[in-house]
Amino acid sequence: MKSERPEKPARHPRGAHRKQAPKAELRFEGLGVSPGIAIGPAHVVEGGSVHVPEYNIEPGKVEAERARFAAAVAKAQKQLGKLKAKSANLPGAAAEEVGFLLDAHLQMLTGSRVVRGVDRRIAEEAINAEAAVQAEISKVAQDFAALDDPYLSARGEDIRVVGNRLIRNLTLTPYTAFKRLPPGSIIIGEDLTPADTALMDPRIVSGFAAMLGGAEGHTAIMARSLGLPAVLGVAELLGKVRTGDVVVVDGDEGHVIVNPTARTLEFYRGRRLEDEREQRQLSRLRRLPAITRDGTEVTLQANLELPRELEFAVETGAAGVGLLRTEFLYMNREDLPDENEQYEALASLIEGLGGRPITVRTLDVGADKLAYSLVTHLGAGANPALGLRAIRLSLKERPLLETQLSAMLRASAHGPLRILLPMISSTVEVRQVRDVLARVAKRLKRRRIKIADPLPPVGVMIEVPGAALAADALAQVADFFALGTNDLTMYTLAIDRGEEQVAHLYNPLHPAVLRLIQFTTEAALRARIPVSVCGEIAGDPRFAALLLGLGIRELSMAATALPRVKQRIRELDLLAATRCARTIMDQSDSGRIATLLDDFNTLAR
Ligand code: PEP
Ligand code: MG
């Protein structure tokens, strides 16, 4: 459902019948992270009021709670610092104005009365950090308001905004569910998290844009999965768009246009029609196999972020689910899902797949994928991407892992299921998981609960450079490999995949990344275990020739990307692709590699 007009405007007050001048069209540039054109009324999300949990802290845990608060303050300072750096590019006086405001917010977080007050409340009253922030902010804001000075009472409002930022950082609370919005709405926010994106229903929301965020973070991946056009890293949007303004999001080119003129609207409506026409053409490929011109079949599966994507994945002709990210089960809630809930979610997916296989990954929270129900487990590491995340968390918190494995084993009785382990860096971790799996299976059998026999295959994500380099050893303990090229690129090049300031340096075509992909693939082929690619490059037709040429025959991607990749594979000649891959692997410069690949893609059609 797509509607482009905002809700009926409020009636003008008496005497204000003069025709208003049309608002000027504003254009902004960002990173186009999810393709397509969206046109609709803006819904600008503010920090807003967030739910504040309140509880007491055991005496032994007070220090940890203070550290959690300190981490939330550090995160807020980082967010404001980034916004400030970006706001320097704003035109004219706007840069100064926004800069002042952000500076004021930064000051409130730096050794201020607010920060000291919250810290003291946690220590003296033994309450959780969110409750302490709430109490301190109310007190300080009230004191300001009581001064009866318009300037200072405005500062009281700023303090509330800063408090909400802290609470949101602490609770990892998403913005309010995007439910009661006009259909076709475009969400505009400062920093939309994967959990925020998970709440966007494509029947109501038609696209989104945010001031922060990079192309390979999970917010971007979620947008592609849901088929929502999105542009991230558009810092200049700050304060330039209001709820109700008509907005165009061009996810192909990375443009955001506010208050488009009639001509601009006509242009983008045309583009949207072209897209729809192309989609209709691609849908004809649904029943055709993904087979190269010289007869090599490639398995194309879907990555699933949320269960509601399954129907679409099956519709597009996916041969199964190559990566189920189970994080959805833990998002946007305060408690943890129990075994039954997990089992039922998996069993219903297996049923929906009608015999097609599913690869279920154990929990991969940490770094940009966070869940409030797990904050106390995750702690506040200085370097979350290198900290307690993914399999490391599962092996430390055994009940979490046992519950997941038990649910997966029970679901395995309903259809073909494989278990996939994220962020593996050594064979020891795989052996430890196998031990837990054997124990859980024994327990289920004792209770006469049906599970697959033999046990489901256990595979390893190759996404840490060390794992790729030790692929021969890992192939001895793993039943299959899944190349996670998103993290593999990030860790190999030391580029945060979700950080817009270094997004231009993130490059899976870097020779170091390609060598790790090649090394892993060859190790898998030697050990005769299946190997797939499930990072975002699998869903980009540009990479198909190279990956096939390196020996990959299984790709898993956002279902929305599948038809284009299939079309590309059906145009390819495997022999020529292999030759192209060989030439590319002899290169040392990623620019040259990109040119070779693009030339091959243009010529070999
Ligand atoms: C990857 O890292 O490539 C991957 C598929 O996992 P995720 O994107 O969920 O980290
Ligand atoms: Mg990963």
XYZ file of C-alpha atoms and ligand atoms in Angstrom:
616
model
C 0.000 0.000 0.000
C 1.572 3.268 -0.976
C 0.250 6.701 -0.154
C 2.335 9.744 -0.803
C 0.380 12.414 0.935
C 0.626 13.289 4.591
C -2.455 13.148 6.758
C -4.945 15.977 6.221
C -3.159 19.146 7.312
C -4.397 20.930 10.432
C -6.909 23.698 9.646
C -5.496 27.190 9.516
C -6.366 29.414 12.435
C -8.955 32.107 11.785
C -7.622 34.849 9.521
C -4.808 32.732 8.194
C -6.378 31.969 4.831
C -3.527 33.326 2.802
C -2.138 30.686 0.483
C 1.137 29.379 1.891
C 4.196 29.489 -0.335
C 5.219 25.960 -1.340
C 8.110 24.671 0.756
C 11.420 24.673 -1.055
C 12.732 21.333 -2.274
C 15.774 20.149 -0.290
C 18.186 17.468 -1.472
C 20.546 15.450 0.705
C 23.187 12.839 -0.037
C 23.903 9.690 1.948
C 24.674 6.002 1.517
C 22.042 4.167 -0.513
C 21.967 0.928 1.512
C 18.770 -0.693 0.287
C 17.597 -0.242 -3.300
C 14.336 1.153 -4.596
C 12.323 4.361 -4.503
C 9.987 5.296 -1.654
C 7.729 8.343 -1.681
C 5.607 9.262 1.313
C 4.963 11.447 4.334
C 7.847 11.709 6.787
C 7.575 10.406 10.317
C 10.411 11.929 12.302
C 11.307 9.877 15.359
C 12.613 11.764 18.351
C 14.304 10.338 21.414
C 10.771 10.384 22.851
C 9.715 8.924 26.132
C 11.049 5.459 26.645
C 9.968 2.764 29.047
C 12.107 2.906 32.178
C 12.543 -0.368 34.065
C 13.091 -0.013 37.820
C 14.687 -2.575 40.089
C 17.147 -2.939 42.944
C 20.743 -3.969 42.474
C 22.315 -6.606 44.716
C 25.165 -5.128 46.784
C 27.810 -7.154 44.908
C 26.603 -5.837 41.533
C 26.597 -2.103 42.206
C 30.035 -1.558 40.673
C 28.998 -3.387 37.504
C 25.889 -1.185 37.303
C 28.012 1.963 37.637
C 30.214 0.640 34.823
C 27.106 0.029 32.702
C 26.058 3.631 33.273
C 29.561 4.891 32.433
C 29.412 2.914 29.172
C 26.024 4.472 28.309
C 27.479 7.945 28.925
C 30.505 7.129 26.748
C 28.188 5.882 24.001
C 26.096 9.073 24.204
C 29.251 11.197 23.976
C 30.319 9.232 20.926
C 26.897 9.649 19.276
C 26.926 13.403 19.910
C 30.533 13.699 18.759
C 29.678 12.000 15.479
C 26.639 14.205 14.944
C 28.744 17.246 15.701
C 31.431 16.256 13.192
C 28.731 15.782 10.576
C 26.888 18.994 11.418
C 30.009 21.009 10.554
C 29.011 20.529 6.892
C 25.583 22.077 7.346
C 25.045 25.210 5.288
C 25.330 28.741 6.724
C 24.325 29.500 10.291
C 22.794 26.046 10.713
C 26.220 24.496 11.401
C 26.823 26.926 14.255
C 23.328 26.604 15.682
C 23.280 22.817 15.676
C 26.888 22.775 16.902
C 25.948 24.891 19.960
C 23.083 22.597 20.833
C 25.174 19.461 20.524
C 27.948 21.074 22.569
C 25.443 21.877 25.299
C 24.351 18.234 25.318
C 27.954 17.074 25.424
C 28.659 19.336 28.388
C 25.751 17.810 30.275
C 27.485 14.450 29.920
C 30.991 15.451 30.889
C 31.649 15.348 34.636
C 28.371 17.231 35.105
C 26.027 17.383 38.051
C 23.689 15.015 36.182
C 26.348 12.349 35.644
C 27.654 12.606 39.209
C 24.109 12.554 40.572
C 23.146 9.401 38.677
C 26.332 7.662 39.728
C 25.695 8.577 43.372
C 22.110 7.304 43.222
C 23.242 3.928 41.846
C 25.853 3.627 44.597
C 23.765 4.925 47.518
C 20.262 3.763 46.642
C 21.362 0.509 44.913
C 18.949 1.085 42.020
C 19.406 0.274 38.340
C 21.029 2.869 36.093
C 17.862 3.659 34.086
C 15.864 4.410 37.232
C 18.720 6.543 38.575
C 18.866 8.556 35.325
C 15.121 9.083 35.401
C 15.137 10.280 39.007
C 18.120 12.588 38.588
C 16.897 14.125 35.337
C 13.452 14.900 36.818
C 15.081 16.548 39.813
C 17.495 18.696 37.773
C 14.833 19.659 35.200
C 12.441 20.687 37.987
C 15.159 22.810 39.619
C 15.759 24.588 36.307
C 12.048 25.160 35.682
C 11.676 26.648 39.164
C 14.206 29.375 38.288
C 11.510 31.103 36.217
C 13.967 32.112 33.526
C 12.968 31.251 29.940
C 16.563 30.507 28.910
C 17.147 28.156 31.827
C 13.800 26.407 31.525
C 14.728 25.654 27.895
C 17.931 24.061 29.250
C 15.657 21.920 31.450
C 14.119 20.538 28.243
C 17.614 19.783 26.879
C 18.366 17.846 30.041
C 15.321 15.670 29.450
C 16.457 15.021 25.869
C 19.910 14.011 27.114
C 18.306 11.810 29.785
C 16.225 10.028 27.138
C 19.344 9.424 25.087
C 21.012 7.819 28.122
C 17.986 5.679 28.910
C 17.731 4.534 25.304
C 21.409 3.600 25.340
C 20.912 1.679 28.571
C 17.714 -0.155 27.698
C 18.491 -0.536 23.988
C 14.843 0.415 23.600
C 13.696 0.804 20.041
C 11.571 3.768 19.048
C 7.865 3.256 19.599
C 6.363 0.713 17.232
C 5.651 2.371 13.915
C 2.021 1.402 13.913
C -0.384 4.296 13.920
C 1.197 6.028 10.951
C -0.273 7.019 7.604
C 0.357 4.228 5.106
C 3.481 4.697 3.027
C 5.262 6.630 5.805
C 8.974 7.261 5.618
C 10.787 6.997 8.931
C 13.446 9.621 9.583
C 15.693 9.147 12.608
C 19.066 9.959 14.018
C 20.359 6.422 14.421
C 17.939 3.603 13.648
C 18.960 0.300 15.213
C 18.276 -3.180 13.808
C 15.615 -3.528 16.524
C 13.925 -0.304 15.311
C 13.973 -1.612 11.766
C 12.479 -4.928 12.858
C 9.402 -2.992 13.975
C 8.790 -1.497 10.532
C 5.917 -3.166 8.759
C 6.362 -2.758 4.977
C 2.567 -2.470 4.661
C 2.765 0.798 6.629
C 6.343 2.001 6.233
C 7.643 2.494 2.691
C 11.279 3.410 3.443
C 13.600 5.186 5.858
C 16.570 7.498 6.208
C 18.893 8.134 9.144
C 21.700 10.514 9.943
C 24.090 7.795 11.093
C 24.801 4.220 9.991
C 26.896 2.369 7.408
C 26.068 0.118 4.481
C 26.957 -3.241 6.014
C 25.550 -2.818 9.528
C 22.510 -4.841 10.517
C 20.116 -1.932 10.083
C 21.072 -1.885 6.398
C 20.825 -5.670 6.130
C 17.397 -5.622 7.765
C 16.239 -2.929 5.290
C 17.321 -5.056 2.319
C 15.615 -8.103 3.822
C 12.357 -6.243 4.253
C 12.680 -4.689 0.793
C 12.512 -1.163 2.265
C 14.420 1.516 0.294
C 16.841 3.172 2.733
C 19.548 5.825 2.870
C 21.888 6.098 5.874
C 24.579 8.527 6.983
C 22.594 11.617 5.843
C 23.827 13.942 8.584
C 22.480 17.067 6.892
C 18.914 15.869 7.472
C 19.287 17.016 11.051
C 16.452 19.464 11.750
C 15.589 19.784 8.055
C 12.552 17.565 7.856
C 9.318 17.582 9.834
C 6.708 14.932 10.339
C 4.251 15.223 7.467
C 6.685 16.652 4.896
C 6.658 14.674 1.661
C 9.931 12.825 1.254
C 11.521 10.764 -1.514
C 14.074 8.115 -0.518
C 16.196 6.949 -3.440
C 17.948 3.864 -2.083
C 19.707 3.228 -5.420
C 21.573 6.513 -5.580
C 21.578 7.471 -1.888
C 19.438 10.635 -2.260
C 16.826 11.961 0.142
C 14.581 14.720 -1.197
C 12.353 16.705 1.144
C 9.340 18.603 -0.237
C 9.962 17.506 -3.842
C 8.645 19.715 -6.627
C 5.976 18.325 -8.955
C 8.700 17.650 -11.528
C 10.867 15.728 -9.094
C 7.869 13.709 -7.953
C 7.001 12.827 -11.531
C 10.584 11.693 -12.151
C 10.649 9.427 -9.098
C 7.184 8.021 -9.744
C 8.515 7.036 -13.154
C 11.519 5.344 -11.562
C 9.252 3.476 -9.176
C 7.159 2.224 -12.082
C 10.313 1.023 -13.861
C 11.323 -0.888 -10.722
C 7.931 -2.511 -10.515
C 8.159 -3.512 -14.177
C 11.597 -5.051 -13.596
C 10.325 -6.952 -10.554
C 7.500 -8.414 -12.619
C 9.991 -9.559 -15.245
C 12.298 -11.085 -12.653
C 9.436 -12.927 -11.002
C 9.199 -15.019 -14.180
C 12.503 -16.629 -13.185
C 10.923 -18.035 -10.045
C 10.542 -21.595 -11.256
C 13.696 -21.695 -13.375
C 16.875 -23.220 -11.934
C 19.946 -21.101 -11.100
C 22.107 -22.723 -13.732
C 25.049 -21.316 -15.691
C 24.988 -21.339 -19.506
C 27.354 -24.310 -19.469
C 25.160 -26.298 -17.114
C 26.490 -25.872 -13.558
C 23.748 -25.620 -10.997
C 24.063 -23.183 -8.103
C 21.972 -23.402 -4.926
C 20.378 -20.088 -3.996
C 18.958 -19.826 -0.508
C 17.515 -17.021 1.604
C 18.901 -15.252 4.670
C 16.098 -14.634 7.145
C 16.149 -11.825 9.700
C 12.525 -12.159 10.729
C 10.073 -15.075 10.363
C 7.656 -12.898 8.389
C 10.116 -12.903 5.476
C 9.650 -16.641 4.928
C 6.605 -16.446 2.684
C 8.359 -14.029 0.351
C 11.515 -16.202 0.342
C 9.485 -19.217 -0.773
C 7.666 -17.085 -3.370
C 10.942 -15.950 -4.935
C 11.972 -19.587 -5.390
C 14.633 -19.874 -2.630
C 15.879 -23.461 -2.297
C 15.772 -23.137 1.484
C 17.007 -20.880 4.271
C 20.795 -20.697 4.214
C 21.018 -18.466 7.282
C 18.414 -17.923 9.960
C 19.599 -15.131 12.251
C 17.966 -16.132 15.543
C 18.539 -12.714 17.104
C 14.927 -11.768 16.215
C 13.748 -14.002 19.064
C 15.587 -11.837 21.595
C 14.831 -8.372 20.229
C 12.336 -5.803 21.506
C 11.570 -7.567 24.796
C 12.778 -7.627 28.371
C 12.722 -11.363 29.005
C 14.447 -14.272 27.277
C 12.573 -16.678 24.993
C 12.190 -20.107 26.604
C 12.820 -23.403 24.853
C 9.210 -23.920 23.851
C 8.888 -20.508 22.266
C 12.084 -21.083 20.286
C 11.011 -24.563 19.279
C 7.625 -23.350 18.075
C 9.176 -20.515 16.057
C 11.583 -22.944 14.361
C 8.970 -25.661 13.823
C 6.639 -23.211 12.113
C 9.435 -22.033 9.796
C 10.264 -25.648 8.931
C 6.625 -26.287 8.174
C 6.490 -23.211 5.932
C 9.528 -24.483 4.031
C 7.729 -27.680 3.011
C 10.796 -29.950 3.000
C 13.372 -27.353 1.945
C 16.368 -27.213 4.328
C 17.019 -24.552 6.958
C 20.333 -23.524 8.517
C 19.782 -22.082 11.982
C 22.539 -20.003 13.507
C 23.006 -19.884 17.268
C 22.683 -16.493 18.893
C 24.949 -13.813 17.449
C 24.352 -10.795 19.689
C 27.012 -8.263 20.500
C 28.497 -5.301 18.598
C 25.643 -3.630 16.660
C 23.219 -6.489 17.291
C 22.008 -5.907 20.813
C 19.120 -7.131 22.880
C 18.019 -5.622 26.150
C 17.187 -9.038 27.578
C 20.902 -9.827 27.312
C 22.575 -6.633 28.517
C 23.438 -8.071 31.873
C 25.044 -11.054 30.120
C 26.981 -8.924 27.669
C 28.468 -6.462 30.146
C 30.113 -3.273 28.936
C 33.279 -4.119 27.044
C 35.339 -1.268 25.614
C 35.425 -2.951 22.233
C 32.143 -4.802 21.647
C 33.032 -6.106 18.171
C 36.008 -7.902 19.720
C 34.323 -8.726 22.994
C 31.847 -11.157 24.443
C 29.674 -11.774 21.397
C 28.213 -14.653 19.417
C 29.628 -18.100 20.248
C 31.780 -16.651 23.023
C 28.665 -15.526 24.862
C 26.909 -18.851 24.211
C 29.830 -20.831 25.604
C 30.073 -18.613 28.656
C 26.340 -18.635 29.385
C 25.685 -22.339 28.924
C 21.949 -22.259 29.753
C 21.463 -19.868 26.797
C 23.218 -22.288 24.467
C 21.561 -25.401 25.871
C 18.100 -23.863 25.487
C 18.823 -22.919 21.867
C 20.310 -26.291 20.961
C 17.467 -28.151 22.646
C 14.888 -26.139 20.669
C 16.832 -26.750 17.440
C 17.069 -30.495 18.096
C 13.345 -30.750 18.779
C 12.622 -28.764 15.599
C 14.973 -31.051 13.629
C 12.369 -33.803 13.959
C 10.125 -31.818 11.588
C 12.455 -31.321 8.627
C 16.032 -30.897 7.420
C 17.864 -28.553 9.791
C 21.538 -27.641 10.127
C 23.140 -25.853 13.074
C 25.507 -22.975 12.355
C 27.965 -21.419 14.845
C 28.848 -17.701 14.529
C 32.252 -16.059 15.146
C 34.164 -19.300 15.544
C 37.893 -18.750 15.855
C 39.183 -22.165 16.957
C 38.459 -25.880 16.783
C 38.138 -25.950 20.589
C 34.959 -23.875 20.412
C 33.409 -26.291 17.904
C 34.295 -29.291 20.063
C 32.817 -27.614 23.116
C 29.546 -26.965 21.293
C 29.460 -30.544 20.034
C 29.841 -31.777 23.628
C 26.943 -29.610 24.766
C 24.887 -30.771 21.782
C 25.522 -34.451 22.595
C 24.482 -33.881 26.216
C 21.322 -32.014 25.238
C 20.429 -34.723 22.698
C 20.891 -37.424 25.350
C 18.627 -35.539 27.735
C 15.902 -35.230 25.082
C 16.155 -38.886 24.146
C 15.848 -39.874 27.812
C 12.616 -37.873 27.880
C 11.568 -39.713 24.695
C 11.366 -36.475 22.736
C 11.784 -36.967 19.019
C 14.879 -35.440 17.379
C 16.647 -35.996 14.057
C 18.724 -39.153 13.834
C 21.598 -38.812 13.033
C 22.018 -35.442 14.774
C 21.847 -32.335 12.532
C 25.084 -31.257 10.805
C 27.067 -28.625 12.732
C 28.691 -25.925 10.600
C 30.965 -22.997 11.218
C 30.714 -19.391 10.082
C 34.044 -18.358 8.607
C 34.014 -14.669 9.435
C 37.112 -14.172 11.587
C 40.361 -13.954 9.579
C 41.967 -16.462 11.965
C 39.225 -18.971 11.204
C 39.784 -18.554 7.464
C 43.518 -19.113 7.899
C 42.816 -22.199 10.027
C 40.113 -23.442 7.637
C 41.931 -26.782 7.099
C 41.820 -27.498 10.818
C 38.231 -26.306 11.181
C 37.148 -28.477 8.250
C 38.128 -31.488 10.372
C 35.574 -30.626 13.053
C 32.858 -28.878 11.013
C 30.251 -30.490 8.752
C 30.013 -27.383 6.580
C 31.271 -23.812 6.216
C 29.330 -20.600 5.717
C 31.484 -17.654 4.690
C 30.343 -14.554 6.571
C 31.986 -12.012 4.324
C 30.446 -9.036 6.167
C 32.429 -9.661 9.325
C 35.333 -11.221 7.443
C 35.798 -7.931 5.561
C 35.379 -5.885 8.736
C 37.912 -7.858 10.778
C 40.419 -8.319 7.957
C 40.540 -4.615 7.098
C 39.778 -3.326 10.625
C 36.832 -1.281 9.288
C 33.659 -1.084 11.356
C 30.955 -2.284 8.966
C 28.328 0.008 10.496
C 30.446 3.141 10.683
C 29.610 5.657 7.971
C 32.855 7.606 8.406
C 34.963 4.707 7.152
C 32.313 3.167 4.873
C 34.367 4.165 1.805
C 37.216 1.916 3.005
C 35.034 -1.169 3.521
C 35.795 -3.316 0.501
C 35.194 -7.050 0.061
C 37.223 -6.827 -3.168
C 40.392 -6.134 -1.188
C 42.905 -8.843 -2.161
C 43.317 -9.858 1.499
C 39.596 -10.626 1.803
C 39.510 -12.476 -1.509
C 42.497 -14.604 -0.519
C 40.746 -15.617 2.688
C 37.619 -16.548 0.714
C 39.726 -18.565 -1.713
C 41.681 -20.273 1.060
C 38.492 -21.248 2.907
C 36.765 -22.520 -0.232
C 39.734 -24.664 -1.199
C 40.018 -26.100 2.323
C 36.318 -27.028 2.224
C 36.594 -28.594 -1.219
C 39.648 -30.619 -0.120
C 37.822 -31.838 2.985
C 34.692 -32.472 0.862
C 32.404 -30.408 3.043
C 29.837 -27.953 1.665
C 30.764 -24.278 1.649
C 28.411 -21.362 1.056
C 28.653 -17.581 1.127
C 25.992 -15.874 3.248
C 27.494 -12.376 3.607
C 25.953 -9.503 1.662
C 28.159 -10.027 -1.406
C 26.210 -13.238 -2.087
C 23.195 -11.060 -2.914
C 25.063 -8.701 -5.224
C 25.017 -9.890 -8.863
C 28.305 -8.052 -9.378
C 30.125 -10.717 -7.305
C 28.454 -13.822 -8.774
C 31.087 -14.534 -11.459
C 33.959 -14.135 -9.008
C 32.416 -16.364 -6.326
C 31.491 -19.072 -8.817
C 34.935 -18.789 -10.364
C 36.473 -19.406 -6.937
C 34.483 -22.629 -6.568
C 31.442 -21.500 -4.572
C 28.204 -23.274 -5.553
C 25.907 -22.186 -2.712
C 24.836 -18.624 -2.033
C 22.479 -17.361 0.644
C 21.098 -13.813 0.525
C 18.183 -11.523 1.280
C 15.222 -12.979 -0.624
C 14.723 -9.598 -2.297
C 18.149 -9.985 -3.943
C 17.629 -13.540 -5.174
C 15.961 -12.962 -8.575
C 18.725 -10.621 -9.822
C 21.469 -13.018 -8.727
C 19.668 -15.889 -10.428
C 19.370 -13.851 -13.613
C 23.115 -13.134 -13.525
C 24.030 -16.784 -12.961
C 21.893 -17.838 -15.912
C 23.895 -15.446 -18.128
C 27.277 -16.738 -16.955
C 29.696 -19.115 -18.543
C 31.482 -20.910 -15.710
C 34.689 -21.468 -17.641
C 34.979 -17.769 -18.443
C 34.087 -16.873 -14.835
C 36.826 -19.195 -13.550
C 39.357 -17.567 -15.856
C 38.261 -14.130 -14.678
C 38.585 -15.211 -11.017
C 42.098 -16.516 -11.694
C 43.184 -13.221 -13.230
C 41.653 -11.338 -10.305
C 43.489 -13.487 -7.760
C 46.789 -12.495 -9.376
C 46.140 -8.807 -8.669
C 47.340 -6.818 -5.706
C 45.256 -3.671 -6.149
C 41.561 -3.596 -5.255
C 40.860 -0.817 -7.777
C 42.252 -2.984 -10.555
C 40.234 -5.961 -9.266
C 37.043 -3.894 -9.359
C 37.767 -2.814 -12.943
C 38.488 -6.376 -14.074
C 35.290 -7.637 -12.484
C 33.148 -4.825 -13.858
C 34.609 -5.249 -17.343
C 33.905 -8.967 -17.199
C 30.360 -8.307 -16.042
C 29.751 -5.820 -18.847
C 31.210 -7.998 -21.563
C 30.013 -11.431 -20.423
C 26.291 -10.905 -20.784
C 28.478 -12.078 8.001
O 29.177 -11.617 8.908
O 28.815 -12.046 6.800
C 27.170 -12.688 8.299
C 26.469 -13.295 7.374
O 26.711 -12.564 9.567
P 26.070 -11.228 10.160
O 25.878 -10.281 9.015
O 24.794 -11.626 10.795
O 27.084 -10.780 11.146
Mg 28.727 -12.106 10.977
